[in-house]
Amino acid sequence: MKESLYNVAKEYDEKQWWVYNTLTTSLVFIEDEKYKRIFIDWDIDEDDNDVKALYEMGFLIDNDYDEREYLRSLREDVVNSTHRIANMMIAPTMDCNARCYYCFEHGCHHEKMTFSTADAIVDYIAANWNHDLFSVTWFGGEPLLASDVISYFSKKLYDKNIKFISKIVTNGSLLTDEIIKNAKGFWNTIKIQVSIDAEQDEYNRIKNYKNGVADNPYELVINNVKKALEAGIKIRIRVNFNPLEQEKAKSLMSTLEEMFGSFDNYDCYFAPIDAPSKVVPPIAGTFKDEKMHPWLSLIRFSQKYGYFLGNNRGESGNFLGDSEGILANLKIYPCPTNCYASCPHVFAVDSKGDIYKCHRVLGQGKQYCSGNIKTGIIKNDIYNFFSDTSLALKECENCKLLPICQGGCKINAYMYKDNHACCPAKSVLPELVEEYIRQTKERGLL
Ligand code: SF4
Ligand code: SF4
């Protein structure tokens, strides 16, 4: 018998410890003396009932059980899955009317999709979709600059009897009455994600919209979001934040909640900005100079608005061992892969019909491109990079979060070569487990 690699433990009070296993999601409280005897002194009696129970829960495992290999096999299963296409991210244009300093699309082309490229994508979907439900995410550039392409594409999907829904990722500046009508109507839009990075003056400075959008783009976007919410569209606001400026992110969330919190179809989340470390430090870092780690601090703050709390998704929506959805919402739940790009039938298509495994490099040209929708996928080096199940960072091998993040974001590891790849929970795992304990106790489950 040996100890699992994925046990995380902390003294809970003077008398006991908690131990959480990030692979099995088992949680146990053990008396101080017993914890030290078993996990520190390794004084193990395999006939002891406590030892047997810890084995059953995955805290102790067989000597020949290789957990790293098991996790690798999960990643491999995803790569070898043979599902047909269920979703696609499509950029109807790579052009954008904003110029955010952190945008990963600097240097990409700005072309709008032609109807002939749209036809080719629809033909590809018709030949390869799962014949159940196809989901298209309109991405860009700013996708609403090419609303005519979205309309054309949607009509073509109807013509081919492809049952579909759509989502839109937009800056919100072009959410006009007509777009809202189309989104609610024949675009079958179930959710619109709008990025808002700051309050008025700073927002207008960061977005740096090209001329003609509005005198006050912030006000325009806020009004547009309100109209869409009133029309019943589900809106998710993404608050991009710099971990060193957490107070700004909190203030923005409060302002937005004041304006939109009464809508049931409104939701908001924090997303750390991905940029080189000298511009924005990775959220997975330690932030020793801050009173509280920014990720933990933002989680605590946003809980007053109902975020990061357990959310029972009903019989079909909860994960095994997480009946209240607490672990999933705290983002400390295990996952077979963190990078959807490793799935064989998952890719994004830019406005030229070029295929990219990851949307973050959409439109960036040859270095990241794996073929074209008209000529098919090319399994080139970058394709193989995304499908490779080996871990990008050396430290992943010994990281207790491996079951949760499975090696993290591949493109961040590739571009920044540091813990930008890591999940935000990396430096605050024990605190998040304690949050899980608190919520579980509150619900009378412990
Ligand atoms: S590389 Fe990162 S951003 Fe791209 S699909 Fe994978 S996890 Fe997502
Ligand atoms: S990417 Fe980071 S958090 Fe994830 S397993 Fe690797 S080292 Fe750990």
Tab-separated table of C-alpha atoms and ligand atoms in Angstrom:
chain	number	residue	atom	x	y	z
A	1	MET	CA	0.000	0.000	0.000
A	2	LYS	CA	1.128	3.582	-0.663
A	3	GLU	CA	-0.288	7.078	-0.343
A	4	SER	CA	-2.128	8.660	-3.254
A	5	LEU	CA	-0.212	11.448	-5.000
A	6	TYR	CA	-3.326	13.591	-4.886
A	7	ASN	CA	-3.999	13.893	-1.164
A	8	VAL	CA	-4.090	17.439	0.141
A	9	ALA	CA	-4.221	17.793	3.920
A	10	LYS	CA	-4.429	20.541	6.480
A	11	GLU	CA	-4.807	20.754	10.223
A	12	TYR	CA	-8.460	21.654	10.776
A	13	ASP	CA	-8.420	22.329	14.483
A	14	GLU	CA	-6.190	21.151	17.284
A	15	LYS	CA	-7.766	17.738	17.284
A	16	GLN	CA	-8.134	16.791	13.657
A	17	TRP	CA	-7.004	17.143	10.034
A	18	TRP	CA	-8.961	17.152	6.828
A	19	VAL	CA	-7.634	15.238	3.822
A	20	TYR	CA	-9.049	15.808	0.324
A	21	ASN	CA	-8.164	13.764	-2.728
A	22	THR	CA	-8.240	15.771	-5.969
A	23	LEU	CA	-8.656	12.621	-8.071
A	24	THR	CA	-11.486	10.890	-6.217
A	25	THR	CA	-12.964	14.015	-4.501
A	26	SER	CA	-13.052	12.029	-1.238
A	27	LEU	CA	-12.861	14.145	1.886
A	28	VAL	CA	-12.156	12.813	5.344
A	29	PHE	CA	-11.567	14.225	8.823
A	30	ILE	CA	-8.990	12.328	10.861
A	31	GLU	CA	-7.944	12.729	14.473
A	32	ASP	CA	-4.537	14.339	14.869
A	33	GLU	CA	-2.874	11.267	16.357
A	34	LYS	CA	-4.244	8.964	13.650
A	35	TYR	CA	-3.336	11.350	10.814
A	36	LYS	CA	0.256	11.591	12.018
A	37	ARG	CA	0.531	7.852	12.560
A	38	ILE	CA	-0.779	6.952	9.102
A	39	PHE	CA	0.296	9.788	6.811
A	40	ILE	CA	3.453	11.091	8.481
A	41	ASP	CA	4.962	8.144	10.363
A	42	TRP	CA	3.536	5.704	7.804
A	43	ASP	CA	2.703	3.253	10.559
A	44	ILE	CA	0.245	1.176	8.553
A	45	ASP	CA	-1.638	-1.902	9.609
A	46	GLU	CA	-3.541	-3.132	6.561
A	47	ASP	CA	-6.052	-4.953	8.771
A	48	ASP	CA	-6.910	-1.758	10.616
A	49	ASN	CA	-10.454	-0.579	9.804
A	50	ASP	CA	-9.375	3.051	9.403
A	51	VAL	CA	-6.675	2.049	6.941
A	52	LYS	CA	-9.186	-0.080	5.040
A	53	ALA	CA	-11.604	2.864	4.866
A	54	LEU	CA	-8.872	5.241	3.633
A	55	TYR	CA	-8.009	2.668	0.961
A	56	GLU	CA	-11.666	2.431	-0.120
A	57	MET	CA	-11.767	6.214	-0.505
A	58	GLY	CA	-8.585	6.368	-2.581
A	59	PHE	CA	-6.351	8.090	-0.008
A	60	LEU	CA	-4.279	4.925	0.170
A	61	ILE	CA	-3.725	2.867	-2.983
A	62	ASP	CA	-2.091	-0.329	-4.140
A	63	ASN	CA	1.662	-0.198	-4.669
A	64	ASP	CA	1.324	-1.058	-8.335
A	65	TYR	CA	-1.415	1.493	-9.093
A	66	ASP	CA	0.049	4.276	-11.229
A	67	GLU	CA	-2.220	7.306	-10.863
A	68	ARG	CA	-0.206	9.414	-13.326
A	69	GLU	CA	-0.635	6.692	-15.912
A	70	TYR	CA	-4.372	6.572	-15.185
A	71	LEU	CA	-4.635	10.334	-15.755
A	72	ARG	CA	-2.592	10.023	-18.939
A	73	SER	CA	-4.983	7.317	-20.154
A	74	LEU	CA	-7.940	9.653	-19.527
A	75	ARG	CA	-6.285	12.329	-21.677
A	76	GLU	CA	-5.548	9.693	-24.298
A	77	ASP	CA	-9.194	8.559	-24.301
A	78	VAL	CA	-10.259	12.112	-25.111
A	79	VAL	CA	-7.809	12.337	-28.001
A	80	ASN	CA	-8.993	8.979	-29.332
A	81	SER	CA	-12.685	9.719	-28.950
A	82	THR	CA	-14.438	9.314	-32.238
A	83	HIS	CA	-17.437	11.549	-31.704
A	84	ARG	CA	-18.731	13.454	-34.650
A	85	ILE	CA	-18.841	17.224	-34.628
A	86	ALA	CA	-21.101	18.716	-31.972
A	87	ASN	CA	-19.792	22.259	-31.895
A	88	MET	CA	-17.558	24.713	-33.674
A	89	MET	CA	-16.216	28.186	-32.998
A	90	ILE	CA	-16.466	30.298	-36.112
A	91	ALA	CA	-15.168	33.808	-36.827
A	92	PRO	CA	-17.396	35.403	-39.487
A	93	THR	CA	-14.810	38.176	-39.498
A	94	MET	CA	-11.415	38.635	-37.930
A	95	ASP	CA	-11.888	42.379	-37.901
A	96	CYS	CA	-12.744	44.165	-34.674
A	97	ASN	CA	-13.959	47.644	-33.828
A	98	ALA	CA	-12.046	47.707	-30.516
A	99	ARG	CA	-8.312	47.702	-29.841
A	100	CYS	CA	-7.687	46.178	-26.393
A	101	TYR	CA	-4.015	46.206	-25.371
A	102	TYR	CA	-4.093	42.589	-24.199
A	103	CYS	CA	-5.867	41.106	-27.230
A	104	PHE	CA	-4.268	37.884	-28.429
A	105	GLU	CA	-5.362	38.643	-31.948
A	106	HIS	CA	-2.763	41.350	-32.549
A	107	GLY	CA	-1.020	40.437	-35.774
A	108	CYS	CA	-3.839	38.375	-37.239
A	109	HIS	CA	-5.551	39.195	-40.540
A	110	HIS	CA	-8.797	41.224	-40.567
A	111	GLU	CA	-10.754	39.579	-43.367
A	112	LYS	CA	-14.500	39.107	-43.434
A	113	MET	CA	-15.878	35.703	-44.405
A	114	THR	CA	-17.207	35.299	-47.937
A	115	PHE	CA	-20.500	33.494	-48.535
A	116	SER	CA	-18.587	30.836	-50.461
A	117	THR	CA	-16.450	30.096	-47.351
A	118	ALA	CA	-19.633	30.040	-45.257
A	119	ASP	CA	-21.092	27.499	-47.731
A	120	ALA	CA	-17.999	25.324	-47.397
A	121	ILE	CA	-18.246	25.334	-43.589
A	122	VAL	CA	-21.943	24.412	-43.706
A	123	ASP	CA	-21.157	21.581	-46.152
A	124	TYR	CA	-18.473	20.314	-43.785
A	125	ILE	CA	-20.872	20.419	-40.839
A	126	ALA	CA	-23.608	18.670	-42.857
A	127	ALA	CA	-21.198	15.836	-43.643
A	128	ASN	CA	-19.753	15.506	-40.139
A	129	TRP	CA	-22.228	16.634	-37.475
A	130	ASN	CA	-23.577	14.323	-34.810
A	131	HIS	CA	-27.166	14.502	-36.117
A	132	ASP	CA	-28.351	15.477	-32.688
A	133	LEU	CA	-27.698	19.146	-31.971
A	134	PHE	CA	-24.992	21.356	-33.404
A	135	SER	CA	-23.720	24.345	-31.433
A	136	VAL	CA	-21.970	27.216	-33.136
A	137	THR	CA	-20.117	29.854	-31.143
A	138	TRP	CA	-19.724	33.104	-33.057
A	139	PHE	CA	-16.321	34.495	-32.240
A	140	GLY	CA	-13.983	36.950	-33.895
A	141	GLY	CA	-12.672	39.613	-34.239
A	142	GLU	CA	-16.007	41.125	-33.396
A	143	PRO	CA	-18.525	38.681	-34.913
A	144	LEU	CA	-21.381	41.187	-35.013
A	145	LEU	CA	-19.455	43.229	-37.589
A	146	ALA	CA	-20.418	40.379	-39.929
A	147	SER	CA	-24.032	39.825	-38.869
A	148	ASP	CA	-24.972	39.288	-42.525
A	149	VAL	CA	-22.646	36.256	-42.602
A	150	ILE	CA	-24.223	34.922	-39.384
A	151	SER	CA	-27.694	35.302	-40.941
A	152	TYR	CA	-26.585	33.675	-44.191
A	153	PHE	CA	-24.944	30.805	-42.331
A	154	SER	CA	-27.972	30.250	-40.066
A	155	LYS	CA	-30.325	30.060	-43.072
A	156	LYS	CA	-28.000	27.524	-44.710
A	157	LEU	CA	-28.079	25.372	-41.578
A	158	TYR	CA	-31.891	25.361	-41.766
A	159	ASP	CA	-31.728	24.476	-45.476
A	160	LYS	CA	-29.587	21.446	-44.621
A	161	ASN	CA	-31.880	20.421	-41.729
A	162	ILE	CA	-29.093	20.833	-39.210
A	163	LYS	CA	-30.630	21.357	-35.784
A	164	PHE	CA	-28.563	24.042	-34.127
A	165	ILE	CA	-28.172	26.547	-31.318
A	166	SER	CA	-25.705	29.418	-31.165
A	167	LYS	CA	-23.703	31.439	-28.688
A	168	ILE	CA	-22.051	34.770	-29.374
A	169	VAL	CA	-18.835	36.170	-27.895
A	170	THR	CA	-18.947	39.920	-28.430
A	171	ASN	CA	-17.861	43.257	-27.005
A	172	GLY	CA	-21.552	44.243	-27.014
A	173	SER	CA	-21.137	47.487	-28.932
A	174	LEU	CA	-23.192	46.234	-31.882
A	175	LEU	CA	-26.046	44.559	-29.993
A	176	THR	CA	-28.693	46.576	-31.814
A	177	ASP	CA	-32.439	45.931	-31.733
A	178	GLU	CA	-32.168	44.104	-35.048
A	179	ILE	CA	-29.320	41.866	-33.828
A	180	ILE	CA	-31.265	41.076	-30.645
A	181	LYS	CA	-34.304	40.181	-32.761
A	182	ASN	CA	-32.233	37.884	-34.970
A	183	ALA	CA	-30.446	36.328	-32.000
A	184	LYS	CA	-33.771	35.555	-30.320
A	185	GLY	CA	-35.183	34.437	-33.634
A	186	PHE	CA	-33.541	32.454	-36.384
A	187	TRP	CA	-29.970	32.577	-35.025
A	188	ASN	CA	-31.207	30.366	-32.143
A	189	THR	CA	-28.885	32.159	-29.736
A	190	ILE	CA	-29.004	30.710	-26.244
A	191	LYS	CA	-26.309	32.884	-24.679
A	192	ILE	CA	-24.316	36.021	-25.413
A	193	GLN	CA	-21.004	36.604	-23.677
A	194	VAL	CA	-19.958	40.239	-23.385
A	195	SER	CA	-16.503	41.272	-22.146
A	196	ILE	CA	-16.433	44.319	-19.914
A	197	ASP	CA	-13.035	45.074	-18.433
A	198	ALA	CA	-13.527	48.208	-16.388
A	199	GLU	CA	-15.896	50.992	-15.434
A	200	GLN	CA	-16.667	53.858	-17.750
A	201	ASP	CA	-13.511	55.969	-18.258
A	202	GLU	CA	-11.067	53.103	-18.091
A	203	TYR	CA	-13.317	50.901	-20.223
A	204	ASN	CA	-13.396	53.537	-22.937
A	205	ARG	CA	-9.614	53.844	-22.731
A	206	ILE	CA	-8.923	50.069	-22.778
A	207	LYS	CA	-11.344	49.263	-25.571
A	208	ASN	CA	-10.045	52.181	-27.600
A	209	TYR	CA	-12.873	51.752	-30.121
A	210	LYS	CA	-12.299	52.796	-33.671
A	211	ASN	CA	-14.123	55.987	-34.645
A	212	GLY	CA	-17.868	56.018	-34.978
A	213	VAL	CA	-18.975	53.506	-32.346
A	214	ALA	CA	-20.343	56.077	-29.865
A	215	ASP	CA	-19.304	59.133	-27.860
A	216	ASN	CA	-19.439	56.952	-24.772
A	217	PRO	CA	-18.938	53.289	-25.762
A	218	TYR	CA	-19.330	52.096	-22.134
A	219	GLU	CA	-22.788	53.627	-21.915
A	220	LEU	CA	-23.672	52.135	-25.286
A	221	VAL	CA	-22.619	48.621	-24.248
A	222	ILE	CA	-24.438	48.874	-20.905
A	223	ASN	CA	-27.641	49.969	-22.668
A	224	ASN	CA	-27.275	47.196	-25.225
A	225	VAL	CA	-26.825	44.570	-22.519
A	226	LYS	CA	-29.923	45.891	-20.756
A	227	LYS	CA	-31.976	45.679	-23.951
A	228	ALA	CA	-30.823	42.114	-24.586
A	229	LEU	CA	-31.655	41.119	-21.009
A	230	GLU	CA	-35.092	42.696	-21.294
A	231	ALA	CA	-35.612	40.719	-24.483
A	232	GLY	CA	-34.965	37.554	-22.470
A	233	ILE	CA	-31.549	36.651	-23.877
A	234	LYS	CA	-29.135	35.009	-21.456
A	235	ILE	CA	-26.188	37.376	-20.984
A	236	ARG	CA	-22.922	36.398	-19.373
A	237	ILE	CA	-20.519	39.215	-18.646
A	238	ARG	CA	-16.867	38.318	-18.589
A	239	VAL	CA	-14.881	40.624	-16.348
A	240	ASN	CA	-11.292	40.394	-17.545
A	241	PHE	CA	-9.021	41.314	-14.671
A	242	ASN	CA	-5.409	41.922	-13.813
A	243	PRO	CA	-4.683	40.079	-10.514
A	244	LEU	CA	-2.864	43.181	-9.257
A	245	GLU	CA	-6.020	45.233	-9.722
A	246	GLN	CA	-8.583	43.051	-7.977
A	247	GLU	CA	-10.366	45.993	-6.346
A	248	LYS	CA	-11.262	47.361	-9.769
A	249	ALA	CA	-12.717	44.000	-10.790
A	250	LYS	CA	-14.792	43.857	-7.596
A	251	SER	CA	-16.078	47.363	-8.043
A	252	LEU	CA	-17.053	46.588	-11.627
A	253	MET	CA	-18.897	43.436	-10.587
A	254	SER	CA	-20.843	45.432	-7.971
A	255	THR	CA	-21.768	48.109	-10.494
A	256	LEU	CA	-22.955	45.485	-12.967
A	257	GLU	CA	-24.901	43.621	-10.282
A	258	GLU	CA	-26.638	46.852	-9.301
A	259	MET	CA	-27.677	47.352	-12.900
A	260	PHE	CA	-28.471	43.794	-13.952
A	261	GLY	CA	-28.617	41.629	-10.822
A	262	SER	CA	-32.413	41.557	-10.846
A	263	PHE	CA	-32.479	39.734	-14.200
A	264	ASP	CA	-32.645	35.943	-13.897
A	265	ASN	CA	-30.974	35.670	-17.301
A	266	TYR	CA	-27.901	37.639	-16.145
A	267	ASP	CA	-24.648	36.126	-14.966
A	268	CYS	CA	-21.107	37.432	-14.522
A	269	TYR	CA	-17.670	35.873	-14.075
A	270	PHE	CA	-14.074	36.886	-13.518
A	271	ALA	CA	-11.444	35.852	-16.066
A	272	PRO	CA	-7.753	36.559	-15.521
A	273	ILE	CA	-6.123	38.385	-18.426
A	274	ASP	CA	-3.700	36.209	-20.363
A	275	ALA	CA	-0.676	38.268	-21.296
A	276	PRO	CA	3.095	37.945	-20.844
A	277	SER	CA	4.027	37.884	-17.146
A	278	LYS	CA	5.781	41.229	-17.308
A	279	VAL	CA	2.461	42.787	-18.420
A	280	VAL	CA	0.025	40.783	-16.256
A	281	PRO	CA	1.170	38.214	-13.664
A	282	PRO	CA	-0.415	34.749	-13.885
A	283	ILE	CA	-3.283	34.219	-11.447
A	284	ALA	CA	-1.759	30.855	-10.471
A	285	GLY	CA	1.150	32.676	-8.802
A	286	THR	CA	1.514	33.283	-5.061
A	287	PHE	CA	1.037	37.095	-4.648
A	288	LYS	CA	2.850	37.309	-1.322
A	289	ASP	CA	2.457	41.094	-1.135
A	290	GLU	CA	-1.340	40.935	-1.308
A	291	LYS	CA	-3.412	40.556	1.886
A	292	MET	CA	-5.326	37.696	0.315
A	293	HIS	CA	-4.612	35.803	-2.899
A	294	PRO	CA	-6.548	37.628	-5.669
A	295	TRP	CA	-8.372	34.510	-6.836
A	296	LEU	CA	-9.577	33.643	-3.349
A	297	SER	CA	-10.446	37.232	-2.668
A	298	LEU	CA	-12.516	37.494	-5.867
A	299	ILE	CA	-14.285	34.218	-5.113
A	300	ARG	CA	-15.189	35.382	-1.594
A	301	PHE	CA	-16.339	38.729	-2.913
A	302	SER	CA	-18.505	37.352	-5.695
A	303	GLN	CA	-20.211	34.831	-3.403
A	304	LYS	CA	-22.402	37.618	-2.090
A	305	TYR	CA	-23.928	37.742	-5.570
A	306	GLY	CA	-24.420	33.981	-5.682
A	307	TYR	CA	-21.336	32.971	-7.676
A	308	PHE	CA	-18.920	30.135	-6.726
A	309	LEU	CA	-21.578	28.599	-4.539
A	310	GLY	CA	-23.044	25.138	-4.864
A	311	ASN	CA	-25.653	24.942	-7.551
A	312	ASN	CA	-27.606	21.741	-7.748
A	313	ARG	CA	-28.045	21.168	-11.470
A	314	GLY	CA	-30.668	18.490	-10.931
A	315	GLU	CA	-30.365	14.794	-11.626
A	316	SER	CA	-28.713	15.100	-15.005
A	317	GLY	CA	-26.339	17.973	-14.352
A	318	ASN	CA	-24.337	17.038	-11.280
A	319	PHE	CA	-21.074	15.173	-11.271
A	320	LEU	CA	-20.381	12.025	-9.351
A	321	GLY	CA	-19.542	12.794	-5.739
A	322	ASP	CA	-20.591	16.437	-6.117
A	323	SER	CA	-24.332	16.219	-5.673
A	324	GLU	CA	-24.651	19.913	-4.844
A	325	GLY	CA	-22.325	21.179	-7.573
A	326	ILE	CA	-20.036	22.784	-4.984
A	327	LEU	CA	-16.746	21.361	-6.239
A	328	ALA	CA	-17.617	22.086	-9.855
A	329	ASN	CA	-18.474	25.697	-9.055
A	330	LEU	CA	-15.305	26.159	-7.010
A	331	LYS	CA	-13.462	24.645	-9.992
A	332	ILE	CA	-11.692	21.957	-7.990
A	333	TYR	CA	-13.417	19.030	-9.660
A	334	PRO	CA	-11.384	16.431	-11.638
A	335	CYS	CA	-11.546	16.497	-15.419
A	336	PRO	CA	-10.342	14.079	-18.152
A	337	THR	CA	-8.807	16.969	-20.100
A	338	ASN	CA	-8.592	20.669	-19.638
A	339	CYS	CA	-7.986	21.491	-23.248
A	340	TYR	CA	-10.948	20.883	-25.527
A	341	ALA	CA	-8.582	21.338	-28.473
A	342	SER	CA	-7.202	17.861	-27.863
A	343	CYS	CA	-10.517	16.334	-29.044
A	344	PRO	CA	-10.178	15.226	-32.671
A	345	HIS	CA	-13.352	16.886	-33.894
A	346	VAL	CA	-12.975	20.129	-32.035
A	347	PHE	CA	-11.529	23.116	-33.822
A	348	ALA	CA	-12.184	26.744	-34.601
A	349	VAL	CA	-12.480	28.204	-38.085
A	350	ASP	CA	-11.439	31.717	-39.014
A	351	SER	CA	-13.013	33.937	-41.646
A	352	LYS	CA	-10.853	32.432	-44.407
A	353	GLY	CA	-12.009	28.950	-43.495
A	354	ASP	CA	-8.631	28.147	-41.974
A	355	ILE	CA	-8.742	25.542	-39.235
A	356	TYR	CA	-7.163	26.141	-35.822
A	357	LYS	CA	-7.261	23.656	-32.984
A	358	CYS	CA	-7.506	26.465	-30.436
A	359	HIS	CA	-9.588	29.633	-30.824
A	360	ARG	CA	-6.916	31.653	-29.005
A	361	VAL	CA	-4.690	31.517	-32.076
A	362	LEU	CA	-7.445	32.007	-34.605
A	363	GLY	CA	-6.327	33.920	-37.680
A	364	GLN	CA	-2.655	33.841	-36.669
A	365	GLY	CA	-1.570	32.182	-39.893
A	366	LYS	CA	0.618	29.250	-40.829
A	367	GLN	CA	2.374	28.645	-37.520
A	368	TYR	CA	-0.905	27.691	-35.802
A	369	CYS	CA	-3.096	26.601	-38.706
A	370	SER	CA	-4.042	22.953	-39.376
A	371	GLY	CA	-5.657	23.078	-42.805
A	372	ASN	CA	-8.676	24.695	-44.380
A	373	ILE	CA	-12.348	23.765	-44.314
A	374	LYS	CA	-12.350	23.370	-48.120
A	375	THR	CA	-9.321	21.068	-48.241
A	376	GLY	CA	-9.574	19.383	-44.830
A	377	ILE	CA	-7.614	19.056	-41.607
A	378	ILE	CA	-3.858	18.669	-41.848
A	379	LYS	CA	-2.334	16.714	-38.996
A	380	ASN	CA	0.756	18.907	-38.858
A	381	ASP	CA	3.079	19.724	-35.954
A	382	ILE	CA	0.734	22.198	-34.302
A	383	TYR	CA	-2.192	19.753	-34.640
A	384	ASN	CA	-0.049	17.079	-33.006
A	385	PHE	CA	1.011	19.525	-30.301
A	386	PHE	CA	-2.624	19.981	-29.244
A	387	SER	CA	-3.361	16.254	-29.466
A	388	ASP	CA	-0.245	15.275	-27.534
A	389	THR	CA	-1.184	13.886	-24.131
A	390	SER	CA	2.184	14.543	-22.531
A	391	LEU	CA	2.376	17.346	-20.000
A	392	ALA	CA	3.662	20.717	-21.150
A	393	LEU	CA	5.214	21.754	-17.832
A	394	LYS	CA	7.691	19.650	-15.880
A	395	GLU	CA	6.086	20.580	-12.567
A	396	CYS	CA	2.761	18.998	-13.638
A	397	GLU	CA	4.248	15.564	-12.868
A	398	ASN	CA	4.307	16.335	-9.159
A	399	CYS	CA	1.424	18.744	-8.951
A	400	LYS	CA	-1.543	17.863	-6.739
A	401	LEU	CA	-3.858	19.692	-9.120
A	402	LEU	CA	-3.103	17.413	-12.062
A	403	PRO	CA	-6.482	15.580	-11.818
A	404	ILE	CA	-8.219	18.972	-11.888
A	405	CYS	CA	-6.304	20.667	-14.638
A	406	GLN	CA	-4.651	17.819	-16.573
A	407	GLY	CA	-1.701	19.971	-17.542
A	408	GLY	CA	-3.576	23.210	-18.075
A	409	CYS	CA	-3.919	25.428	-21.080
A	410	LYS	CA	-1.639	24.213	-23.835
A	411	ILE	CA	-1.389	27.453	-25.721
A	412	ASN	CA	-0.531	29.428	-22.588
A	413	ALA	CA	2.202	26.926	-21.754
A	414	TYR	CA	3.459	27.208	-25.337
A	415	MET	CA	3.381	31.001	-25.497
A	416	TYR	CA	4.398	32.039	-21.996
A	417	LYS	CA	6.309	28.952	-20.812
A	418	ASP	CA	5.262	29.560	-17.201
A	419	ASN	CA	2.337	28.995	-14.868
A	420	HIS	CA	0.020	31.045	-17.070
A	421	ALA	CA	-0.968	27.515	-18.099
A	422	CYS	CA	-2.105	26.606	-14.593
A	423	CYS	CA	-5.621	26.713	-13.231
A	424	PRO	CA	-6.387	29.666	-10.934
A	425	ALA	CA	-6.848	27.331	-7.943
A	426	LYS	CA	-3.159	26.400	-7.992
A	427	SER	CA	-2.003	28.578	-5.084
A	428	VAL	CA	-5.202	28.430	-3.054
A	429	LEU	CA	-6.234	24.779	-3.136
A	430	PRO	CA	-6.389	24.251	0.676
A	431	GLU	CA	-8.463	27.414	1.062
A	432	LEU	CA	-10.878	26.206	-1.635
A	433	VAL	CA	-11.182	22.804	0.044
A	434	GLU	CA	-12.064	24.641	3.261
A	435	GLU	CA	-14.654	26.599	1.328
A	436	TYR	CA	-16.053	23.244	0.148
A	437	ILE	CA	-16.139	22.048	3.764
A	438	ARG	CA	-17.918	25.222	4.858
A	439	GLN	CA	-20.587	24.977	2.159
A	440	THR	CA	-21.029	21.243	2.688
A	441	LYS	CA	-21.521	21.778	6.431
A	442	GLU	CA	-23.956	24.599	5.810
A	443	ARG	CA	-26.073	22.275	3.717
A	444	GLY	CA	-26.030	19.652	6.431
A	445	LEU	CA	-24.085	17.191	4.286
A	446	LEU	CA	-21.230	16.771	6.747
B	1	SF4	S1	-5.074	25.651	-25.508
B	1	SF4	FE1	-5.991	26.720	-23.787
B	1	SF4	S2	-7.381	28.225	-24.689
B	1	SF4	FE2	-6.865	26.723	-26.263
B	1	SF4	S3	-8.492	25.211	-26.156
B	1	SF4	FE3	-6.835	24.463	-24.881
B	1	SF4	S4	-7.311	25.194	-22.839
B	1	SF4	FE4	-8.561	26.375	-24.272
B	2	SF4	S1	-0.633	23.130	-15.387
B	2	SF4	FE1	-0.013	23.972	-13.428
B	2	SF4	S2	-1.721	23.551	-12.013
B	2	SF4	FE2	-1.971	22.247	-13.816
B	2	SF4	S3	-0.980	20.311	-13.243
B	2	SF4	FE3	0.543	21.557	-14.338
B	2	SF4	S4	1.640	22.616	-12.723
B	2	SF4	FE4	-0.273	21.877	-11.824
